[in-house]
């Protein structure tokens, strides 16, 4: 689950990570009022108007503007950004509509650094990455100049050791050019330690500060925040519900998630209902191999009940772009009769106007086949995955 | 011989009274697996009943703790069906009780829990399989997990995969081609898990009953690349492979937490190239996994 920059910064502040003063705004008037408040509070005329969407690269896309001439200018700028379709390298060509802004104080920046925490699958630990190349796409740095990314791994028992924080600090030459190198060093190591603590306690899957800035006074400030939460931990974080912004989520995918299904919308016209992520991806692969295009990835998971399967099948049925459906089930924990009951229940409610190919194998397969046979539905049975893929592609392509 | 489990393996099932736990324990017992104990805190003293392979009644004692179950029944392997938020604790309990292998079926465990659990197991003698995996089966001897038993046949092919249902698909194809299996192992799709491809390949390499290996990977991470390195340097047996997700769009999470391509790494093309360079024959479609391996024998 992703959250907005301003929400991330509120969490940063709770852990003692220094962030610029700022206020979220939902209208241009609100933005103007917040700008005035900031200018009064800080004594500096510079404010930054920042679009809040769940994607990086906002600055390059025109969603972040520095305003130097007062609150009414900030209000005008806010009016221009609000409602725009912001296109960045992470949004796709259609972009994302800006509905929220963050109005923040301007700072005197001396250096821009990068700091990021992720789960390293091979080391089975949290990896901290730091770089002198802040403010740019870190993917590019990783590809072109990987030596500029410093990495440390956190032992979950010990936590981040002080020497590791120092290694990163000296590696970045953190005190270089600072009027108060000791202060800079101290604040930098404190920031890394706080971010590690936050990552663990808040069950993150990604935490990024890009850029983390050194101010001209030698202070360390998180100028941006990016936090992704580990969806698996949602049950122990009730507070996440308030941070969710449904405007930023694909409505169909969100609906699936709420029903405990894993669904990803794709561009093709063959709806797929499969159990297991690996088999679901393979089903997409084999449909394409035989010349078709999958309309979705849909994994009904291991222990889905009849209601979830019904929901899943209804989601496929109700999509306009679906011209045929391929159900590919190899039951293990998932029982074939549960799938069959769900398919029958959904078609009873919504009807079935497109070709349906069903391949059932595994746990309770005989029961499942019997339910489908008795249903009277126009189903083309398939013996194997390849057989099913060929049949559905032929049915859709005509 | 096979690897990890055989007909003498004695097993304690954690979460045996839950809905998934009880259904699949029943299926394992029906297959002939030696489920000798169950564990559900607060339900100690109860008895779990199921039908054995010949229709006979099998009674399994339920204990409050794994330590007690191990002490009373000499179980050496634990199988976890405990709900996600408590599953990491269940793994630690099994390790503390001295189990040599813990098979964790549970999906949806928070990654921080697994990072801590892996660290806690470090240096100990307990091996972990999973989480979020179908388990392990040595056909005709021991089915420990949620895979459908009837598709398997005893033989000499080792099967290892990150995906449960894709494992069944491959096994179904092998059996149809007359190729039985020595042991089939699902290592699970989570980013932080126990045994990985290399661990399992090493065991297959050393097992005289395994004559060839079928491995199925998927997009995300670099576990398949590491497996390719091992195969190139050490593998003495033919290996056929398949990578799921060739057509998956980048940046989208495809069910498994691991199955996401980011930063140009972990693509199907990269993995297929690495495996082919190591001498692995990669099936062009998921329907040809069994046939690809057969062509190498």
XYZ file of C-alpha atoms in Angstrom:
695
model
C 0.000 0.000 0.000
C 1.250 3.463 -0.922
C 0.661 6.740 0.900
C 1.162 10.415 0.023
C 4.319 12.435 0.649
C 2.667 14.601 3.337
C 1.370 11.526 5.159
C 4.837 9.999 5.054
C 6.303 13.196 6.462
C 3.829 13.132 9.338
C 5.143 9.664 10.166
C 8.751 10.867 9.744
C 8.105 13.633 12.271
C 6.797 11.104 14.791
C 10.166 9.317 14.614
C 12.154 12.542 14.960
C 13.187 12.849 11.311
C 13.346 16.564 10.482
C 10.950 17.679 7.734
C 10.173 21.173 6.405
C 7.116 22.920 7.772
C 4.081 22.277 5.596
C 0.315 21.829 5.320
C -1.853 19.708 2.993
C -4.447 21.541 0.863
C -7.433 20.362 -1.177
C -8.342 23.711 -2.819
C -6.398 26.691 -4.205
C -7.860 28.986 -1.510
C -6.692 26.612 1.190
C -3.266 26.523 -0.452
C -3.109 30.337 -0.449
C -4.047 30.514 3.230
C -1.406 27.894 4.117
C 1.233 29.769 2.110
C 0.481 32.961 4.045
C 0.717 31.087 7.341
C 4.074 29.562 6.326
C 5.493 32.908 5.224
C 4.422 34.457 8.544
C 5.818 31.567 10.564
C 9.177 31.208 8.835
C 9.825 34.818 7.867
C 10.878 33.584 4.414
C 8.851 34.481 1.308
C 9.667 31.182 -0.431
C 7.102 28.354 -0.444
C 6.867 25.181 -2.508
C 3.591 23.909 -3.994
C 3.730 20.145 -4.420
C 1.226 17.867 -6.161
C 0.353 14.804 -4.068
C 0.010 11.669 -6.171
C 1.238 8.123 -5.558
C 4.047 8.307 -8.107
C 7.577 9.608 -8.278
C 9.041 12.091 -10.768
C 6.486 14.791 -9.888
C 8.984 17.643 -10.204
C 9.979 16.746 -13.753
C 6.327 16.360 -14.718
C 5.543 19.935 -13.587
C 3.833 19.016 -10.338
C 6.253 20.832 -7.995
C 6.708 24.623 -8.179
C 8.785 26.996 -6.075
C 6.932 30.288 -5.484
C 8.954 33.305 -4.365
C 6.489 36.160 -4.521
C 3.905 35.697 -1.850
C 0.780 33.881 -0.853
C -1.488 35.006 -3.692
C 1.071 33.824 -6.269
C 1.150 30.479 -4.429
C -2.646 30.339 -4.663
C -2.516 30.966 -8.424
C 0.118 28.242 -8.868
C -1.933 25.854 -6.728
C -4.961 26.500 -8.954
C -2.931 25.492 -11.987
C -1.606 22.254 -10.489
C -4.851 21.095 -8.870
C -6.872 19.054 -11.323
C -4.063 18.627 -13.860
C -3.277 15.177 -15.302
C 0.253 14.788 -13.998
C 2.369 12.550 -16.205
C 5.601 11.112 -14.775
C 7.794 8.127 -15.613
C 5.835 6.148 -13.011
C 2.247 7.057 -13.943
C 2.042 5.781 -17.501
C 1.089 8.051 -20.436
C -2.434 8.813 -19.179
C -1.063 10.393 -15.998
C -2.737 10.789 -12.640
C -5.194 13.550 -11.686
C -3.949 15.879 -8.927
C -6.513 16.196 -6.124
C -4.318 17.126 -3.181
C -1.439 19.556 -2.659
C 1.201 20.009 -0.045
C 2.356 23.569 0.704
C 5.804 23.599 2.198
C 8.411 26.121 3.359
C 11.375 26.714 1.026
C 14.862 25.828 2.270
C 18.443 26.912 1.508
C 19.795 23.687 0.082
C 23.529 22.950 0.002
C 23.489 19.260 -1.053
C 20.917 16.704 -2.193
C 21.446 13.087 -1.127
C 19.518 9.847 -1.566
C 18.491 7.514 1.236
C 16.369 4.395 0.714
C 15.433 1.248 2.641
C 14.170 -1.937 0.972
C 13.936 -5.651 1.741
C 16.893 -7.459 0.193
C 15.563 -10.894 -0.759
C 18.963 -12.562 -1.097
C 20.387 -11.274 2.187
C 16.971 -11.643 3.884
C 17.488 -8.346 5.619
C 16.651 -4.683 5.266
C 19.129 -2.980 2.963
C 19.966 0.707 3.395
C 21.081 2.464 0.250
C 22.649 5.908 0.331
C 24.012 8.010 -2.483
C 25.440 11.444 -3.156
C 23.242 11.531 -6.273
C 20.036 12.754 -4.649
C 17.090 14.332 -6.411
C 17.386 12.189 -9.544
C 15.968 8.815 -10.478
C 17.836 6.307 -8.342
C 17.140 3.565 -10.903
C 19.305 5.514 -13.335
C 22.118 5.857 -10.806
C 21.936 2.110 -10.085
C 22.252 1.341 -13.765
C 24.864 3.888 -14.870
C 27.040 4.454 -11.785
C 26.345 1.644 -9.316
C 29.534 2.515 -7.391
C 27.793 5.706 -6.250
C 25.294 3.701 -4.197
C 26.525 2.677 -0.753
C 24.747 -0.254 0.900
C 24.498 -1.573 4.466
C 22.340 -4.451 5.748
C 20.522 -4.321 9.065
C 20.697 -7.265 11.442
C 17.143 -7.518 12.840
C 18.438 -8.550 16.254
C 21.106 -5.863 16.650
C 19.360 -3.140 14.664
C 21.435 -0.639 12.723
C 24.831 -0.408 14.415
C 26.363 3.036 14.883
C 29.445 2.083 12.873
C 27.197 1.301 9.881
C 25.603 4.735 10.048
C 29.111 6.261 10.274
C 30.308 4.191 7.316
C 27.529 5.633 5.200
C 28.141 9.148 6.522
C 31.873 9.084 5.771
C 31.178 7.383 2.448
C 28.979 10.320 1.460
C 31.510 12.818 2.908
C 28.586 14.171 4.816
C 30.494 17.002 6.498
C 31.981 18.299 3.271
C 31.198 21.992 2.770
C 29.049 22.110 5.912
C 29.552 25.125 8.226
C 29.045 22.722 11.150
C 30.289 19.226 10.114
C 29.743 17.732 13.579
C 26.098 18.752 13.571
C 25.621 17.416 10.039
C 27.183 14.073 10.978
C 25.082 13.753 14.099
C 21.819 14.620 12.385
C 22.538 12.312 9.441
C 23.245 9.236 11.582
C 20.190 10.015 13.731
C 18.048 10.204 10.574
C 19.210 6.799 9.314
C 18.632 5.189 12.689
C 15.155 6.686 12.935
C 14.295 5.521 9.428
C 15.357 1.944 10.268
C 13.225 1.975 13.384
C 10.274 3.357 11.397
C 10.684 0.721 8.663
C 10.442 -2.120 11.173
C 7.751 -0.760 13.466
C 5.469 0.487 10.715
C 5.876 -2.712 8.617
C 7.155 -1.004 5.479
C 8.197 -2.639 2.250
C 9.931 0.526 1.008
C 11.056 3.817 2.594
C 12.736 6.460 0.519
C 13.943 10.018 1.059
C 14.900 11.549 -2.251
C 16.284 14.042 -1.768
C 17.564 14.095 1.771
C 19.107 17.560 1.928
C 21.950 19.201 3.778
C 20.914 22.815 4.345
C 23.310 25.739 4.048
C 23.263 25.843 7.853
C 24.472 22.192 7.976
C 21.159 20.632 9.062
C 19.684 17.401 7.649
C 16.106 17.613 6.344
C 13.883 15.096 4.538
C 12.650 17.097 1.551
C 10.577 14.213 0.203
C 9.081 10.997 1.560
C 8.013 7.784 -0.026
C 6.598 5.004 2.131
C 5.097 1.716 0.941
C 3.542 -0.570 3.516
C 3.665 -4.376 3.495
C 0.062 -5.372 2.707
C 0.516 -8.622 4.630
C 0.801 -6.620 7.864
C -2.433 -4.640 7.379
C -4.239 -6.629 10.072
C -2.004 -5.172 12.780
C -2.149 -1.587 11.503
C -5.703 -0.316 11.783
C -4.390 3.246 11.269
C -3.582 2.460 7.618
C -7.281 2.648 6.735
C -7.203 6.412 7.309
C -4.120 6.869 5.150
C -5.615 5.087 2.147
C -6.522 7.309 -0.819
C -8.909 5.348 -3.011
C -8.620 7.999 -5.787
C -5.085 6.742 -6.368
C -6.070 3.098 -6.784
C -7.482 1.259 -9.781
C -11.122 0.794 -8.696
C -11.350 -2.761 -10.031
C -8.076 -3.801 -8.388
C -9.167 -2.206 -5.107
C -12.492 -4.058 -5.274
C -10.609 -7.324 -5.812
C -8.268 -6.619 -2.929
C -11.201 -5.972 -0.611
C -12.564 -9.388 -1.582
C -9.205 -11.038 -0.882
C -8.370 -11.607 -4.558
C -5.303 -10.673 -6.509
C -6.347 -8.910 -9.725
C -4.410 -6.899 -12.275
C -6.109 -5.285 -15.258
C -4.447 -5.900 -18.630
C -5.144 -4.756 -22.184
C -6.431 -7.937 -23.870
C -9.871 -9.534 -24.264
C -9.564 -13.004 -22.709
C -10.608 -13.066 -19.064
C -8.648 -15.515 -16.904
C -9.552 -17.097 -13.588
C -6.701 -19.147 -12.179
C -5.527 -20.376 -8.783
C -1.956 -19.604 -7.799
C 0.196 -16.711 -8.994
C 2.684 -18.852 -10.927
C -0.017 -20.736 -12.805
C -1.912 -17.468 -13.406
C 1.164 -15.886 -14.997
C 1.806 -19.062 -17.007
C -1.795 -18.999 -18.209
C -1.258 -15.438 -19.496
C 1.948 -16.608 -21.161
C 0.318 -19.539 -22.941
C -2.688 -17.481 -24.111
C -0.236 -15.077 -25.754
C 1.736 -17.996 -27.166
C -1.358 -19.143 -29.050
C -2.093 -15.650 -30.338
C -4.541 -14.320 -27.737
C -4.302 -11.413 -25.284
C -5.223 -11.780 -21.601
C -7.658 -9.164 -20.189
C -6.465 -9.678 -16.645
C -4.304 -11.491 -14.150
C -6.569 -13.038 -11.534
C -5.348 -15.324 -8.790
C -8.189 -16.554 -6.578
C -5.539 -17.750 -4.156
C -5.326 -20.820 -2.031
C -8.262 -20.900 0.335
C -10.949 -18.944 -1.510
C -14.555 -19.769 -0.615
C -17.531 -19.930 -2.953
C -18.398 -16.242 -2.385
C -14.891 -15.108 -3.354
C -14.904 -17.238 -6.492
C -18.362 -15.899 -7.390
C -17.073 -12.351 -6.879
C -14.020 -13.061 -9.012
C -16.038 -14.533 -11.848
C -18.515 -11.640 -11.702
C -15.648 -9.172 -12.022
C -14.567 -10.872 -15.241
C -18.146 -11.178 -16.562
C -18.920 -7.516 -15.947
C -15.938 -6.231 -17.904
C -16.928 -4.889 -21.349
C -13.648 -5.813 -22.958
C -13.888 -9.537 -22.141
C -14.821 -11.567 -25.229
C -14.074 -14.985 -23.781
C -13.133 -16.574 -20.447
C -10.589 -19.225 -19.589
C -10.832 -20.876 -16.165
C -7.640 -22.798 -15.429
C -7.590 -24.554 -12.063
C -5.133 -27.052 -10.649
C -6.588 -27.625 -7.211
C -4.415 -28.176 -4.187
C -5.649 -26.238 -1.195
C -8.277 -24.895 -3.619
C -11.038 -27.391 -4.224
C -12.411 -27.793 -7.750
C -16.022 -28.066 -6.524
C -15.737 -24.646 -4.838
C -14.576 -23.137 -8.140
C -17.404 -24.830 -10.024
C -20.022 -23.603 -7.547
C -18.697 -20.042 -7.788
C -18.723 -20.059 -11.581
C -22.286 -21.395 -11.668
C -23.528 -18.889 -9.050
C -21.996 -15.911 -10.887
C -23.376 -16.899 -14.287
C -26.842 -17.458 -12.796
C -26.818 -13.853 -11.651
C -25.199 -12.156 -14.635
C -25.751 -14.597 -17.496
C -23.043 -15.891 -19.790
C -22.786 -14.297 -23.213
C -19.181 -15.085 -24.094
C -17.430 -18.415 -24.699
C -16.217 -20.142 -21.539
C -13.460 -22.748 -21.494
C -12.854 -24.603 -18.231
C -9.928 -26.785 -17.349
C -10.181 -28.443 -13.922
C -7.574 -30.688 -12.329
C -6.582 -31.689 -8.798
C -8.414 -31.757 -5.451
C -12.107 -32.777 -5.784
C -11.930 -32.642 -9.585
C -14.722 -35.202 -10.111
C -17.125 -33.223 -7.907
C -16.248 -30.009 -9.726
C -16.808 -31.471 -13.186
C -20.139 -32.894 -12.070
C -21.376 -29.504 -10.818
C -20.457 -27.875 -14.131
C -22.048 -30.662 -16.172
C -25.330 -30.418 -14.237
C -25.446 -26.616 -14.526
C -26.515 -26.646 -18.156
C -24.034 -23.873 -18.956
C -22.404 -23.766 -22.393
C -18.944 -24.745 -21.241
C -16.160 -26.093 -23.392
C -14.173 -28.474 -21.222
C -10.403 -28.697 -21.761
C -8.107 -31.564 -20.805
C -4.881 -29.623 -20.516
C -3.663 -26.067 -20.188
C -2.556 -25.981 -23.834
C -5.857 -27.469 -24.987
C -7.757 -24.827 -23.017
C -5.628 -21.935 -24.288
C -6.047 -23.068 -27.908
C -9.813 -23.446 -27.477
C -10.374 -20.023 -25.931
C -8.174 -18.242 -28.477
C -10.042 -19.997 -31.302
C -13.409 -19.075 -29.766
C -12.513 -15.402 -29.355
C -10.663 -14.939 -32.651
C -13.439 -16.848 -34.466
C 15.925 -42.512 -0.886
C 14.501 -39.165 -2.069
C 15.129 -35.968 -0.098
C 13.738 -34.232 3.022
C 10.889 -36.704 3.763
C 10.252 -40.450 3.384
C 7.818 -43.096 4.656
C 9.319 -43.055 8.147
C 9.112 -39.280 8.654
C 7.095 -38.464 11.786
C 5.171 -35.216 11.618
C 3.444 -32.793 13.973
C 0.859 -30.475 12.385
C 0.562 -27.006 13.947
C -2.939 -25.599 13.532
C -4.408 -29.076 13.045
C -7.854 -28.020 14.326
C -8.251 -25.078 11.908
C -10.222 -25.443 8.671
C -7.237 -25.659 6.280
C -5.184 -27.593 8.819
C -7.801 -30.254 9.457
C -8.786 -30.732 5.794
C -5.218 -31.160 4.593
C -4.089 -33.231 7.565
C -6.908 -35.603 6.628
C -5.670 -35.729 3.029
C -2.082 -36.382 4.157
C -3.176 -39.220 6.452
C -5.247 -40.725 3.663
C -2.093 -40.692 1.511
C -0.275 -42.685 4.169
C 1.777 -39.866 5.699
C 2.809 -40.425 9.320
C 1.048 -37.551 11.044
C 1.772 -38.493 14.651
C 0.740 -35.338 16.501
C -1.181 -32.093 16.238
C -0.701 -28.843 18.077
C -3.260 -26.150 18.861
C -2.684 -24.079 22.013
C -5.612 -24.602 24.372
C -6.837 -27.766 22.645
C -4.348 -30.185 24.212
C -5.872 -33.542 25.138
C -8.251 -33.637 22.181
C -7.960 -36.232 19.428
C -7.969 -35.557 15.689
C -9.564 -38.352 13.686
C -9.111 -39.196 10.031
C -9.131 -42.098 7.594
C -5.957 -43.903 6.621
C -5.138 -45.190 3.116
C -7.058 -48.425 3.638
C -10.092 -46.717 5.147
C -8.932 -47.488 8.693
C -9.492 -44.978 11.491
C -6.412 -42.974 12.474
C -6.323 -41.068 15.763
C -3.884 -38.192 16.209
C -3.311 -36.739 19.697
C -3.460 -32.918 19.944
C -1.042 -31.070 22.251
C -0.854 -27.516 23.601
C 2.810 -27.075 22.696
C 5.099 -28.457 20.010
C 7.695 -29.318 22.665
C 5.221 -31.658 24.339
C 4.160 -33.163 21.006
C 7.793 -33.878 20.091
C 8.510 -35.363 23.503
C 5.502 -37.685 23.470
C 5.469 -38.748 19.812
C 9.087 -38.364 18.598
C 7.963 -36.168 15.707
C 10.953 -34.694 13.845
C 9.177 -32.558 11.256
C 6.579 -29.807 11.769
C 3.992 -28.536 9.318
C 2.473 -25.079 9.892
C -1.159 -24.216 9.013
C -1.366 -21.400 11.576
C -2.920 -18.009 10.509
C -0.473 -15.493 9.018
C 0.036 -13.175 11.996
C 0.922 -16.118 14.262
C 2.778 -18.297 11.772
C 6.263 -16.881 12.401
C 5.836 -17.676 16.081
C 4.770 -21.215 15.157
C 7.966 -21.688 13.108
C 10.080 -20.521 16.053
C 8.209 -22.871 18.395
C 8.897 -25.856 16.117
C 12.584 -24.948 15.873
C 12.811 -24.566 19.640
C 11.247 -28.009 20.058
C 14.081 -29.464 17.982
C 12.285 -30.174 14.711
C 14.800 -30.730 11.916
C 12.438 -29.464 9.214
C 9.556 -26.985 9.384
C 7.216 -26.791 6.392
C 5.183 -23.570 6.492
C 2.121 -23.590 4.232
C 0.633 -20.307 5.526
C 0.509 -17.398 3.084
C 0.448 -13.677 3.833
C 3.062 -13.536 6.622
C 4.438 -9.985 7.084
C 7.942 -9.740 5.650
C 9.396 -8.239 8.864
C 8.258 -11.375 10.737
C 10.112 -13.558 8.248
C 13.268 -11.418 8.422
C 13.337 -11.901 12.217
C 12.482 -15.603 11.949
C 15.224 -16.315 9.400
C 17.697 -14.528 11.665
C 16.548 -16.581 14.657
C 17.044 -19.852 12.731
C 20.567 -18.844 11.682
C 23.197 -21.240 12.963
C 20.626 -23.739 14.247
C 19.912 -27.164 12.779
C 16.288 -26.511 11.745
C 15.590 -26.180 8.042
C 12.605 -24.127 6.890
C 10.563 -24.761 3.744
C 8.220 -21.920 2.769
C 6.215 -19.986 3.841
C 3.479 -19.560 1.225
C 4.319 -22.906 -0.344
C 2.544 -26.190 -1.180
C 4.995 -28.277 0.879
C 6.958 -31.384 -0.063
C 5.990 -34.826 -1.350
C 7.954 -38.011 -1.869
C 5.428 -39.912 -3.978
C 4.165 -43.147 -2.496
C 5.866 -42.430 0.817
C 5.051 -39.059 2.348
C 2.801 -36.179 1.302
C 3.430 -33.215 3.552
C 1.440 -30.249 2.323
C -1.504 -29.261 0.213
C -0.633 -30.751 -3.179
C -3.109 -33.221 -4.704
C -1.517 -36.616 -4.051
C -3.048 -38.591 -6.917
C -1.200 -36.731 -9.711
C 2.186 -37.943 -8.429
C 3.993 -41.172 -9.178
C 7.152 -42.545 -7.572
C 10.209 -42.258 -9.797
C 13.458 -40.422 -10.388
C 12.698 -36.802 -11.296
C 13.217 -34.075 -8.709
C 10.815 -31.136 -9.005
C 11.366 -27.694 -7.445
C 9.323 -24.549 -7.927
C 8.407 -21.156 -6.473
C 4.753 -21.608 -7.390
C 2.385 -24.231 -5.980
C -0.066 -24.768 -8.787
C 2.643 -24.536 -11.441
C 4.368 -27.417 -9.619
C 1.196 -29.486 -9.920
C 1.023 -28.617 -13.610
C 4.594 -29.846 -14.163
C 4.047 -32.988 -12.089
C 0.855 -33.764 -13.999
C 2.790 -33.544 -17.268
C 5.674 -35.698 -15.993
C 3.332 -38.402 -14.738
C 1.405 -38.393 -18.028
C 4.716 -38.951 -19.845
C 5.560 -41.877 -17.579
C 8.186 -39.969 -15.603
C 7.768 -40.515 -11.863
C 9.178 -38.168 -9.247
C 11.717 -38.702 -6.459
C 10.619 -35.667 -4.417
C 8.639 -32.524 -5.363
C 9.261 -29.324 -3.448
C 7.531 -25.947 -3.497
C 9.880 -23.325 -2.053
C 7.192 -20.634 -1.994
C 6.737 -17.245 -3.577
C 7.577 -14.913 -0.684
C 10.517 -12.478 -0.783
C 12.002 -13.843 2.443
C 11.697 -17.602 2.836
C 13.587 -20.730 3.845
C 15.163 -23.251 1.451
C 15.928 -21.723 -1.952
C 16.596 -23.194 -5.383
C 20.296 -23.721 -4.674
C 19.639 -25.537 -1.356
C 17.220 -27.917 -3.069
C 19.382 -28.418 -6.183
C 22.301 -29.411 -3.906
C 20.128 -32.071 -2.267
C 18.899 -33.410 -5.619
C 22.477 -33.456 -6.897
C 23.517 -35.651 -3.957
C 20.472 -37.946 -4.090
C 21.199 -41.179 -6.025
C 17.474 -41.680 -6.687
C 17.150 -38.380 -8.534
C 18.225 -38.650 -12.172
C 16.979 -35.356 -13.535
C 15.475 -32.094 -12.245
C 12.572 -29.917 -13.350
C 12.677 -26.371 -11.958
C 10.073 -23.650 -12.356
C 10.855 -20.051 -11.562
C 9.072 -16.775 -12.064
C 9.784 -13.084 -12.592
C 11.202 -10.965 -9.755
C 14.342 -11.240 -7.631
C 17.387 -13.185 -8.792
C 16.909 -16.642 -7.258
C 16.863 -18.234 -10.728
C 20.113 -16.497 -11.692
C 21.774 -17.836 -8.523
C 20.420 -21.299 -9.345
C 21.914 -20.997 -12.837
C 25.332 -20.233 -11.328
C 25.140 -23.320 -9.141
C 23.978 -25.538 -12.002
C 26.782 -24.342 -14.246
C 29.441 -25.046 -11.628
C 28.189 -28.199 -9.889
C 25.111 -29.918 -11.318
C 25.774 -33.455 -12.547
C 22.207 -34.155 -13.691
C 20.072 -32.785 -16.526
C 17.880 -29.827 -15.560
C 14.869 -28.535 -17.482
C 13.277 -25.240 -16.559
C 10.414 -22.856 -17.076
C 10.001 -19.186 -16.117
C 6.476 -17.848 -15.560
C 5.671 -14.241 -16.358
C 7.180 -13.667 -19.822
C 4.164 -11.540 -20.702
C 3.655 -9.801 -17.341
C 3.735 -5.989 -17.573
C 6.580 -4.366 -15.575
C 5.929 -2.769 -12.190
C 2.766 -4.750 -11.423
C 2.689 -7.151 -8.517
C 1.382 -10.472 -9.810
C 0.034 -12.121 -6.686
C 3.295 -13.373 -5.259
C 5.066 -10.611 -3.391
C 8.169 -11.687 -5.234
C 6.685 -11.561 -8.684
C 7.273 -7.961 -9.592
C 9.750 -6.607 -12.060
C 11.464 -3.419 -11.005
C 14.468 -1.492 -12.195
C 14.950 -3.750 -15.221
C 15.948 -6.671 -13.011
C 14.231 -9.999 -12.579
C 12.720 -10.166 -16.062
C 11.801 -13.501 -17.600
C 14.214 -12.870 -20.491
C 17.182 -12.366 -18.102
C 16.347 -15.519 -16.196
C 15.836 -17.659 -19.288
C 19.172 -16.464 -20.685
C 20.982 -17.243 -17.413
C 19.501 -20.745 -17.234
C 20.242 -21.516 -20.866
C 23.845 -20.379 -20.413
C 24.100 -22.900 -17.568
C 22.944 -25.765 -19.797
C 19.333 -25.794 -18.655
C 16.772 -26.518 -21.355
C 13.953 -24.007 -20.909
C 10.428 -25.017 -21.979
C 8.963 -22.565 -24.520
C 5.472 -22.833 -23.011
C 4.153 -24.083 -19.666
C 2.467 -26.938 -21.556
C 5.837 -28.367 -22.614
C 7.650 -28.563 -19.260
C 7.493 -32.355 -18.971
C 8.327 -32.961 -22.622
C 11.357 -30.662 -22.379
C 12.817 -32.664 -19.512
C 12.014 -35.962 -21.215
C 13.977 -34.857 -24.270
C 17.092 -34.532 -22.079
C 17.026 -38.022 -20.546
